[in-house]
mmCIF file of C-alpha atoms in Angstrom:
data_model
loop_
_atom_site.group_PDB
_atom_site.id
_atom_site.type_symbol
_atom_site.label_atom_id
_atom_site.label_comp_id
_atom_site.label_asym_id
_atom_site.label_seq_id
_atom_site.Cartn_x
_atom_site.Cartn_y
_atom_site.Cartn_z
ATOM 1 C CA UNK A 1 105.930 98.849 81.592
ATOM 2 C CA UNK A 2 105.781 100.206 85.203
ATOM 3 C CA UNK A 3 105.866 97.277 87.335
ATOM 4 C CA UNK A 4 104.681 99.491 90.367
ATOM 5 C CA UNK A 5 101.445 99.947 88.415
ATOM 6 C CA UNK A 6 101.359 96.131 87.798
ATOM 7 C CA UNK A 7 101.389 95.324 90.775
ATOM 8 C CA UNK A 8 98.864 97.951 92.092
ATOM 9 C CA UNK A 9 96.241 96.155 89.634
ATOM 10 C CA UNK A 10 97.037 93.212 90.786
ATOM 11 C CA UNK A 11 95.752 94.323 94.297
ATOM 12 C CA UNK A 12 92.938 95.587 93.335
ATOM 13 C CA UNK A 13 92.098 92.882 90.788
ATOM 14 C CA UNK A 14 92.296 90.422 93.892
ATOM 15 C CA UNK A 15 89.510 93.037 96.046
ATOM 16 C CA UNK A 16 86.857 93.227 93.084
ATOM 17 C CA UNK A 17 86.984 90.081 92.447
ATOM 18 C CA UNK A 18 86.729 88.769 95.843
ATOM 19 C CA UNK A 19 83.685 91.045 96.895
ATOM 20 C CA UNK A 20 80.498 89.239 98.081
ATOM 21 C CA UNK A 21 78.779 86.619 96.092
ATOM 22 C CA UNK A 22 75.868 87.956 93.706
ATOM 23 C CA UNK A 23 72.493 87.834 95.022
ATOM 24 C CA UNK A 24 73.979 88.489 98.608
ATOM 25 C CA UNK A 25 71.171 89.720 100.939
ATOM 26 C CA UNK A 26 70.427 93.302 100.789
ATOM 27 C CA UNK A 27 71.812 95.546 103.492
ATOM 28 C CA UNK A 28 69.474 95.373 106.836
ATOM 29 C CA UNK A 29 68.721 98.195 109.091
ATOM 30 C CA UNK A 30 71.434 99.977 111.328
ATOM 31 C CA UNK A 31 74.129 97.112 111.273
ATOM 32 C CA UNK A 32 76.467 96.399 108.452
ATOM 33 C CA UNK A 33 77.246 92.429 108.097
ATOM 34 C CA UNK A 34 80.007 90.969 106.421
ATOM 35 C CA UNK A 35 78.468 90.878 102.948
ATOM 36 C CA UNK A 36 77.969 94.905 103.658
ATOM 37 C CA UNK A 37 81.843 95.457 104.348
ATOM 38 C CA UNK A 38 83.311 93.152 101.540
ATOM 39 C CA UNK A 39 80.808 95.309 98.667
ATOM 40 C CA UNK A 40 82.148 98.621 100.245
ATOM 41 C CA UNK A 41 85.749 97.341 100.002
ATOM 42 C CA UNK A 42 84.807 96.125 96.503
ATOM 43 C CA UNK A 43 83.744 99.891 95.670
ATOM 44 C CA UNK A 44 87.034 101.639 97.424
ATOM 45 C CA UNK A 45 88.781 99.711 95.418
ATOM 46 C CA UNK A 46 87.416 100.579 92.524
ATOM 47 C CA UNK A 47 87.224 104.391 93.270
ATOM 48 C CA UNK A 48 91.043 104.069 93.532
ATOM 49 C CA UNK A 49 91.425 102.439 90.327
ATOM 50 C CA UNK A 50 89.901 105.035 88.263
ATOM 51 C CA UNK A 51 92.603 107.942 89.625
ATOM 52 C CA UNK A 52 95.563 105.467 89.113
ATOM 53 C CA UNK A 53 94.792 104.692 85.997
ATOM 54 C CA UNK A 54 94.976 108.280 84.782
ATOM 55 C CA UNK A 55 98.090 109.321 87.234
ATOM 56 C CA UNK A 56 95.562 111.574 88.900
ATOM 57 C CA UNK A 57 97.428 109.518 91.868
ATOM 58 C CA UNK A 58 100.776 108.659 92.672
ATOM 59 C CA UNK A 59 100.784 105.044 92.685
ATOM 60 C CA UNK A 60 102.587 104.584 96.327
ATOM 61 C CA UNK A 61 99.742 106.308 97.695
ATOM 62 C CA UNK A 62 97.228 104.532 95.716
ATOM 63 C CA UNK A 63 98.914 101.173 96.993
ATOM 64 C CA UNK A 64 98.807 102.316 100.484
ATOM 65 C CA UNK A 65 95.549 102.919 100.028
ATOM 66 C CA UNK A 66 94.413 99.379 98.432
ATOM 67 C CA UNK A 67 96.542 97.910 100.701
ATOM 68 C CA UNK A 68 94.895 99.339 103.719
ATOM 69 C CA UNK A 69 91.699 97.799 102.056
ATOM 70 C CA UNK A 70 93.684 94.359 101.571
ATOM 71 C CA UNK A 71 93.956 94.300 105.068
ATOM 72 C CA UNK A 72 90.364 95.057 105.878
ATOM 73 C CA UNK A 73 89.013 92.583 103.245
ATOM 74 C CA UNK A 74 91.037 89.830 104.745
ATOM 75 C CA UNK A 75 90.133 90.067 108.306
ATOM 76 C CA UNK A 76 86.336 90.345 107.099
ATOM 77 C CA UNK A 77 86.819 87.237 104.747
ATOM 78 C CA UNK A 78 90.606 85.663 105.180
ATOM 79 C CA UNK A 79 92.033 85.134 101.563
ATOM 80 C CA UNK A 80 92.996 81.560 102.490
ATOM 81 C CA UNK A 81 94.124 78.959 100.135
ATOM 82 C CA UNK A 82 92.062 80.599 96.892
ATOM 83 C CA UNK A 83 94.548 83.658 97.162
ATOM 84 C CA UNK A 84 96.731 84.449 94.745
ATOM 85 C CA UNK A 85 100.244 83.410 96.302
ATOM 86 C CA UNK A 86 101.770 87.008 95.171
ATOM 87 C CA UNK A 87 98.659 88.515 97.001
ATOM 88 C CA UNK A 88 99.132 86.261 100.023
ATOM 89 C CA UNK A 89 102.739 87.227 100.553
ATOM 90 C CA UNK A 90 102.423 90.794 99.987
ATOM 91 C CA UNK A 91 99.472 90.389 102.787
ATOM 92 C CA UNK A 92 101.674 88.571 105.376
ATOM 93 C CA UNK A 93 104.702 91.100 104.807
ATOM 94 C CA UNK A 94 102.579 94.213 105.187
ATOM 95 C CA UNK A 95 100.639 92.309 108.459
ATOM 96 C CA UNK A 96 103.985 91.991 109.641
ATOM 97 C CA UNK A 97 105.302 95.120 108.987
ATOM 98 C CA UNK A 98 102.162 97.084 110.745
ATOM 99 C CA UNK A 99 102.833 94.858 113.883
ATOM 100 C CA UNK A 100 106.188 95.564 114.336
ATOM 101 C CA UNK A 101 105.131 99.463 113.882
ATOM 102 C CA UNK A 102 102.749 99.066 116.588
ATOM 103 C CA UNK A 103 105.089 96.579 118.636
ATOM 104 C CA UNK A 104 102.777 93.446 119.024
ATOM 105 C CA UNK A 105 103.953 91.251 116.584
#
């Protein structure tokens, strides 16, 4: 078992599922909302699974990528409490690692 792929699914497992609630308000016209940008990091996610899952991808990238997204989802709708703990961490050690990179953190 690749544990690299485990834990890629595991990221994007914790986007899907954390997309907008059903029945949210259908987009308006000319500005996203917040509903808007969780659904389109719902769907990213889920056009990265699809590659993974048949190595179309290497998996680095495709965590890079969904981890990009991770980042984006949070500061639209912080994970919080609710978040998986594995999630959470791997969140606050990327965060940190980006802000060091950028030197404001």
């Amino acid at each position: 078992m690749d544990l690299g792929a485990v834990d890629l699914y595991g990221l994007i497992e914790q986007l899907l599922v954390s997309g907008p609630a059903a029945g949210a308000a259908p987009p308006g016209a000319g500005a996203a909302r917040r509903d808007d940008a969780l659904a389109a990091v719902a769907k990213l996610a889920g056009m990265l699974e699809v590659p993974a899952e048949v190595s179309d991808v290497d998996l680095e990238q495709a965590r890079t990528r969904v981890t990009l997204l991770l980042v984006i989802r949070d500061f639209v709708e912080p994970t919080g409490e609710g978040a998986d703990q594995h999630v959470q961490r791997y969140l606050d050690e990327v965060l940190g690692r980006m802000r060091r990179e950028r030197g404001t953190g």
